[in-house]
CSV table of C-alpha atoms in Angstrom, one decimal:
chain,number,residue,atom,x,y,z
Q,1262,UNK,CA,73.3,23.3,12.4
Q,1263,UNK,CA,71.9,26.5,11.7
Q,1264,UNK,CA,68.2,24.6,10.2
Q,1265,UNK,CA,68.7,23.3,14.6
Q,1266,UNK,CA,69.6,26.9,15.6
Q,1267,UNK,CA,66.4,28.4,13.9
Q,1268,UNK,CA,63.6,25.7,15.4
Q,1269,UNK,CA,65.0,26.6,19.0
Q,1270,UNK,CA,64.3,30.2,18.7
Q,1271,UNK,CA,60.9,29.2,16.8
Q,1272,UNK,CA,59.8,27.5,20.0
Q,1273,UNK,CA,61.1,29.8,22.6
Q,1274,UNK,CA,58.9,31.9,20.9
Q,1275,UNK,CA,56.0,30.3,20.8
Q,1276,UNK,CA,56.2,29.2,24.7
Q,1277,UNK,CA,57.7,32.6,26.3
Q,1278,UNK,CA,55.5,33.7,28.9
Q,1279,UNK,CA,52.6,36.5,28.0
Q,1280,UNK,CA,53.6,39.9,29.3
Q,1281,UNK,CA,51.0,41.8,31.6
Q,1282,UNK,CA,50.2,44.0,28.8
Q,1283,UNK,CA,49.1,41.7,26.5
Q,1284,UNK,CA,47.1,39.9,29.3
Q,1285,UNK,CA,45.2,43.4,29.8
Q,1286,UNK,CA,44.2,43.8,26.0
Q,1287,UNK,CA,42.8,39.6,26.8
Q,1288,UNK,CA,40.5,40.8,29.2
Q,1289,UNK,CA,36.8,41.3,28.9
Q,1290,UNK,CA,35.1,44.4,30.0
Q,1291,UNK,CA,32.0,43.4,32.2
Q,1292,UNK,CA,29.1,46.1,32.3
Q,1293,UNK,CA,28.8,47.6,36.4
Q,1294,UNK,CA,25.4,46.1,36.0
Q,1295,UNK,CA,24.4,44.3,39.5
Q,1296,UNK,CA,22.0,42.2,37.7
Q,1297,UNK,CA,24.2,40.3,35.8
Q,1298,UNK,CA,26.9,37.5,37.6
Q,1299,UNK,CA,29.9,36.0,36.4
Q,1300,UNK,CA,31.8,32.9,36.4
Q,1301,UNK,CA,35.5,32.2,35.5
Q,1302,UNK,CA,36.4,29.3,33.4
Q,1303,UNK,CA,39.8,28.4,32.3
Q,1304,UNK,CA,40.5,28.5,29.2
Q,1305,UNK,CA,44.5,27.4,28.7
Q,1306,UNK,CA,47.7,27.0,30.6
Q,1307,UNK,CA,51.2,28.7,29.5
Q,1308,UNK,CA,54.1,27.7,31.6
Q,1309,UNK,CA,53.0,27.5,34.9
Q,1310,UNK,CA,50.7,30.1,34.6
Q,1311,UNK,CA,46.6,29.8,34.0
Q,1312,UNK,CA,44.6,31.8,32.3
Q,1313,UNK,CA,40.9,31.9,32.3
Q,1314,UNK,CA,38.1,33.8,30.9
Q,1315,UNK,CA,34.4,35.2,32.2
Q,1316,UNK,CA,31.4,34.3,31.3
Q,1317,UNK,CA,28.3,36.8,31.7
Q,1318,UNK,CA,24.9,35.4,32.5
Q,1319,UNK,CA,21.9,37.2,32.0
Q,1320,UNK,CA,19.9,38.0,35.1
Q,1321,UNK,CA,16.5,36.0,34.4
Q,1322,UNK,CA,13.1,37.9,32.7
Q,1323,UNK,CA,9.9,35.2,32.6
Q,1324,UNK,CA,7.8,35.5,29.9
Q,1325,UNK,CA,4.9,36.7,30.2
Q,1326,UNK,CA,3.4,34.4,27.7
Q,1327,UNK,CA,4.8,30.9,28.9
Q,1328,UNK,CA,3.8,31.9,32.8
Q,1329,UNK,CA,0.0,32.5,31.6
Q,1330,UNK,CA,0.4,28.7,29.8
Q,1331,UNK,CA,2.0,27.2,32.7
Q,1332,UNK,CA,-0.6,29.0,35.1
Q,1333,UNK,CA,-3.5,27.7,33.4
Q,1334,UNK,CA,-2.3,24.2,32.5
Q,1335,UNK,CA,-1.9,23.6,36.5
Q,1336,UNK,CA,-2.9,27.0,38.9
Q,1337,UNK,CA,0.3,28.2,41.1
Q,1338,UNK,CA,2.9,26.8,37.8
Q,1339,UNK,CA,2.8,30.0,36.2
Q,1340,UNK,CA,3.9,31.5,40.2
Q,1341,UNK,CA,6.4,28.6,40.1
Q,1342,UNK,CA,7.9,29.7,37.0
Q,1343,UNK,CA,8.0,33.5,37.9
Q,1344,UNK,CA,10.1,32.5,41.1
Q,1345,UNK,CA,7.7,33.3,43.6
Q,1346,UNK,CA,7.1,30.4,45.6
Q,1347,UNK,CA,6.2,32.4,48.8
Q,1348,UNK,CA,2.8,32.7,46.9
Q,1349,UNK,CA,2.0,28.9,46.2
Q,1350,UNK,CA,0.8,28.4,50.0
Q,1351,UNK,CA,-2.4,31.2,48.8
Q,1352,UNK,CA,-3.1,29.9,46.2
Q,1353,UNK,CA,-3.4,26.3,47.4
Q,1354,UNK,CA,-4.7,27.2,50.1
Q,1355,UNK,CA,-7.4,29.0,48.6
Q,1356,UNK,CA,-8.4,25.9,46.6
Q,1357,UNK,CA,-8.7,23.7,49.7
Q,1358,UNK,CA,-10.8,26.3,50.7
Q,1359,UNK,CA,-13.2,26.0,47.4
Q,1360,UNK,CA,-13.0,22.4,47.5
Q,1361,UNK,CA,-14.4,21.9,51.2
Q,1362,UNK,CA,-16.7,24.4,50.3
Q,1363,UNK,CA,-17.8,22.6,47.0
Q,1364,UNK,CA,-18.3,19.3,49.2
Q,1365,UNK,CA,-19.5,20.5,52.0
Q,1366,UNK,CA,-22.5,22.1,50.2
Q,1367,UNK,CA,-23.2,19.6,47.7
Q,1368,UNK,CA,-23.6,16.9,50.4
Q,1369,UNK,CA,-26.6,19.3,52.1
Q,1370,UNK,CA,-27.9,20.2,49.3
Q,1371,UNK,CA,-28.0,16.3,47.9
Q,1372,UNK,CA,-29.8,15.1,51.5
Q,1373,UNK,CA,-32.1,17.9,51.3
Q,1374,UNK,CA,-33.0,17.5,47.8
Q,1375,UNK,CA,-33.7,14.1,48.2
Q,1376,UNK,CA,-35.7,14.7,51.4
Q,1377,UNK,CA,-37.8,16.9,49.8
Q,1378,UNK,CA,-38.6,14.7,46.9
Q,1379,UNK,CA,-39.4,11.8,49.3
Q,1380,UNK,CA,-41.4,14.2,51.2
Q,1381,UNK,CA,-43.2,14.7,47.6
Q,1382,UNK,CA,-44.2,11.7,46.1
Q,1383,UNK,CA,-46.4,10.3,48.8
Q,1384,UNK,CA,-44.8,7.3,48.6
Q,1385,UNK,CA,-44.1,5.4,52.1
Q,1386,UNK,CA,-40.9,3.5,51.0
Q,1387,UNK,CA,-39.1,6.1,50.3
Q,1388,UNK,CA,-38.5,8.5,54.1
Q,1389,UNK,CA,-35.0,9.8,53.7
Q,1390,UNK,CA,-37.2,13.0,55.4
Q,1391,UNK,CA,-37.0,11.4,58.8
Q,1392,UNK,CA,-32.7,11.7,59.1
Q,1393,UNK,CA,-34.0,15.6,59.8
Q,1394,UNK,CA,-37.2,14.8,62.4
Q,1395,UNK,CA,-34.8,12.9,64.7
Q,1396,UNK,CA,-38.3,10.8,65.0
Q,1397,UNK,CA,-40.8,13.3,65.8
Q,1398,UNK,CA,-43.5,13.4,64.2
Q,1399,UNK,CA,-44.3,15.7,61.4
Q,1400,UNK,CA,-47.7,17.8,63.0
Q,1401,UNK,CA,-46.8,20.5,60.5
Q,1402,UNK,CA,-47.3,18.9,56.7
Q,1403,UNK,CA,-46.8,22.7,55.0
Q,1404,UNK,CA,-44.2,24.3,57.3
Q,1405,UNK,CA,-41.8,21.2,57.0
Q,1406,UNK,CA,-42.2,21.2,52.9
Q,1407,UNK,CA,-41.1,24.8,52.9
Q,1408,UNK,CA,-38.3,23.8,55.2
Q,1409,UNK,CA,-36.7,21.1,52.9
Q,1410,UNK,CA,-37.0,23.4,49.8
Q,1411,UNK,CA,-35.5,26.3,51.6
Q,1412,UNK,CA,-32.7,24.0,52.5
Q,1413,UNK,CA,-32.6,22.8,49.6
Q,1414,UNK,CA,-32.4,26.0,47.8
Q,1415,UNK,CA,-30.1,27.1,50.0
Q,1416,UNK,CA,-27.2,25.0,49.6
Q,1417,UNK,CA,-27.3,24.6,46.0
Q,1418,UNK,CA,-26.8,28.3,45.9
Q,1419,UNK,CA,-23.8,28.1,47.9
Q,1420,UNK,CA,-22.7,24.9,45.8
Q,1421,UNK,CA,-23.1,27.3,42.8
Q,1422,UNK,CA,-21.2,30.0,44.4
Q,1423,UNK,CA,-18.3,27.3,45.5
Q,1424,UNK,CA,-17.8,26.2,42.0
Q,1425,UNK,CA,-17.7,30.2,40.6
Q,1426,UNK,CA,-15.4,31.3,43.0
Q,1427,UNK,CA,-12.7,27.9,42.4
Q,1428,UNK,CA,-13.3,29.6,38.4
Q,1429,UNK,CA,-12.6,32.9,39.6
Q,1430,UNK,CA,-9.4,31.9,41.8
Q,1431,UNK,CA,-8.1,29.8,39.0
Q,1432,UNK,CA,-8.5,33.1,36.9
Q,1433,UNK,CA,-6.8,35.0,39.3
Q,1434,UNK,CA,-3.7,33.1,39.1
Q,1435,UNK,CA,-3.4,33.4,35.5
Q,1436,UNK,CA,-3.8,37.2,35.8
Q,1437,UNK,CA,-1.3,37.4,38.8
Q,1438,UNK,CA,1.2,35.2,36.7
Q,1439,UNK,CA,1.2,37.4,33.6
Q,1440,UNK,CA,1.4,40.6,35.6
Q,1441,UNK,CA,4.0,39.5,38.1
Q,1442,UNK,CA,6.3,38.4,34.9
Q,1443,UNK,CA,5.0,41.9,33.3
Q,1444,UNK,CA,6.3,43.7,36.4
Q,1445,UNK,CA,9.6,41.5,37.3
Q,1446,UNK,CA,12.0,43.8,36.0
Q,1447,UNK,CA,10.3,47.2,36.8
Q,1448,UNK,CA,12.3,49.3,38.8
Q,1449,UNK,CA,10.8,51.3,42.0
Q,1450,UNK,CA,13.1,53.9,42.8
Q,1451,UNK,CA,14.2,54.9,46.1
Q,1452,UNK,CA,14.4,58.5,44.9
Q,1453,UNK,CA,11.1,60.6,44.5
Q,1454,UNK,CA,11.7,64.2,44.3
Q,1455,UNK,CA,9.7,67.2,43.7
Q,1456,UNK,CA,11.2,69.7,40.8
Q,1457,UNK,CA,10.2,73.0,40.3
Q,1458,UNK,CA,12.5,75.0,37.7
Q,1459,UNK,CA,11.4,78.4,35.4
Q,1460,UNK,CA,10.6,78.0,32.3
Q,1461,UNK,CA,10.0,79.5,28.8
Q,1462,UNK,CA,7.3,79.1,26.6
Q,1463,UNK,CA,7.7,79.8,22.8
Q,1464,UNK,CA,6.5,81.9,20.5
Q,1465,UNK,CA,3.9,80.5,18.8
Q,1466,UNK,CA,1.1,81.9,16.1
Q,1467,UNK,CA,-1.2,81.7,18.1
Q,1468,UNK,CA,0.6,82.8,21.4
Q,1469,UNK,CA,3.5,85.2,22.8
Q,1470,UNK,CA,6.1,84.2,23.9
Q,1471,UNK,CA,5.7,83.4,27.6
Q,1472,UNK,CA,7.5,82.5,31.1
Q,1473,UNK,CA,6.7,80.0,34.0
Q,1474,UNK,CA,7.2,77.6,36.1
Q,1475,UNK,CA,7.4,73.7,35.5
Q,1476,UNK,CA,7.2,70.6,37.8
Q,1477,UNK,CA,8.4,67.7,37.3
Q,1478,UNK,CA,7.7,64.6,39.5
Q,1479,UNK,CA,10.8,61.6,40.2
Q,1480,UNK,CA,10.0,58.5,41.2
């Protein structure tokens, strides 16, 4: 009887409810920081009563290394990665730009070249020259060579520039990636100030002691 007595007051013991008190000392501070949320789980049930328990989340930082990798194994990735889609239509955009430029003068340049070198080698089979006389004939023999290798010239140089300026976009967004995840958590404040306080200069060997004014700059 008494062995019985003994496991009841065992068990009310180990179910009786937890006092407010204790439930305090359970809880877990969460640092005021506006960066960070938080998300309660439950974590056990006593009586009728559920307690649960908060789980703090890091506010995100890219790396700077893995947005330059993602950048340059596929251009706008590394932007992707950083969070900042609004930035994706620019840079695809951009390329469209390159690439219409890139076909647009490498389709001149490729008539023109092979105008001129039909216009060259004095051979009367070959008169891919005429798609540009609209069948007129040619009175001019000197002015019209210069023509087709001014043309020519002329849009291979633009070709050339097409394809360095798709290098240098593609550049670009590897730089912007890097220094976009370099700058996500820099803090602009709202508060820039202008400080001016006295103050005193020490004694040193090879000066007096001296005073002034300082200025200090907030921002």
């Amino acid at each position: 009887m008494k062995s019985c007595i003994i496991s009841i007051l065992l068990l009310c013991a180990l179910i009786h409810p937890v006092s407010a008190q204790e439930t305090d000392s359970l809880a877990i501070d969460i640092p005021a920081d506006t960066s960070l949320f938080t998300q309660s789980i439950p974590v056990g049930k006593i009586g009728s009563e559920t307690y649960t328990d908060t789980l703090v989340n890091p506010k995100f930082s890219p790396n700077p290394t893995k947005a330059v990798i993602f950048s340059a194994v596929f251009p706008g990735l590394g932007q992707v990665y950083n969070r900042k889609y609004w930035k994706l239509p620019i840079i695809y955009g951009g390329f469209m730009g390159c690439a219409y430029a890139i076909s647009f003068n490498s389709r001149y340049y490729r008539d023109y070249s092979n105008a001129y070198l039909d216009w060259t080698d004095n051979d009367p089979n070959t008169q891919s020259y005429n798609d540009f006389t609209y069948g007129k004939p040619i009175t001019d023999t000197v002015w019209f060579s210069n023509v087709l290798k001014r043309k020519k010239d002329y849009y291979r140089r633009y070709r050339d520039l097409s394809y360095i300026v798709t290098a240098g976009l593609y550049v670009i967004c590897m730089i912007d990636a890097y220094v976009d995840a370099q700058l996500f958590d820099f803090d602009i404040s709202q508060d820039l100030s202008l400080r001016v306080e006295p103050a005193i200069f020490e004694r040193t060997r090879y000066n007096r002691r001296s005073f002034g004014l300082q200025c200090s700059f907030t921002f």
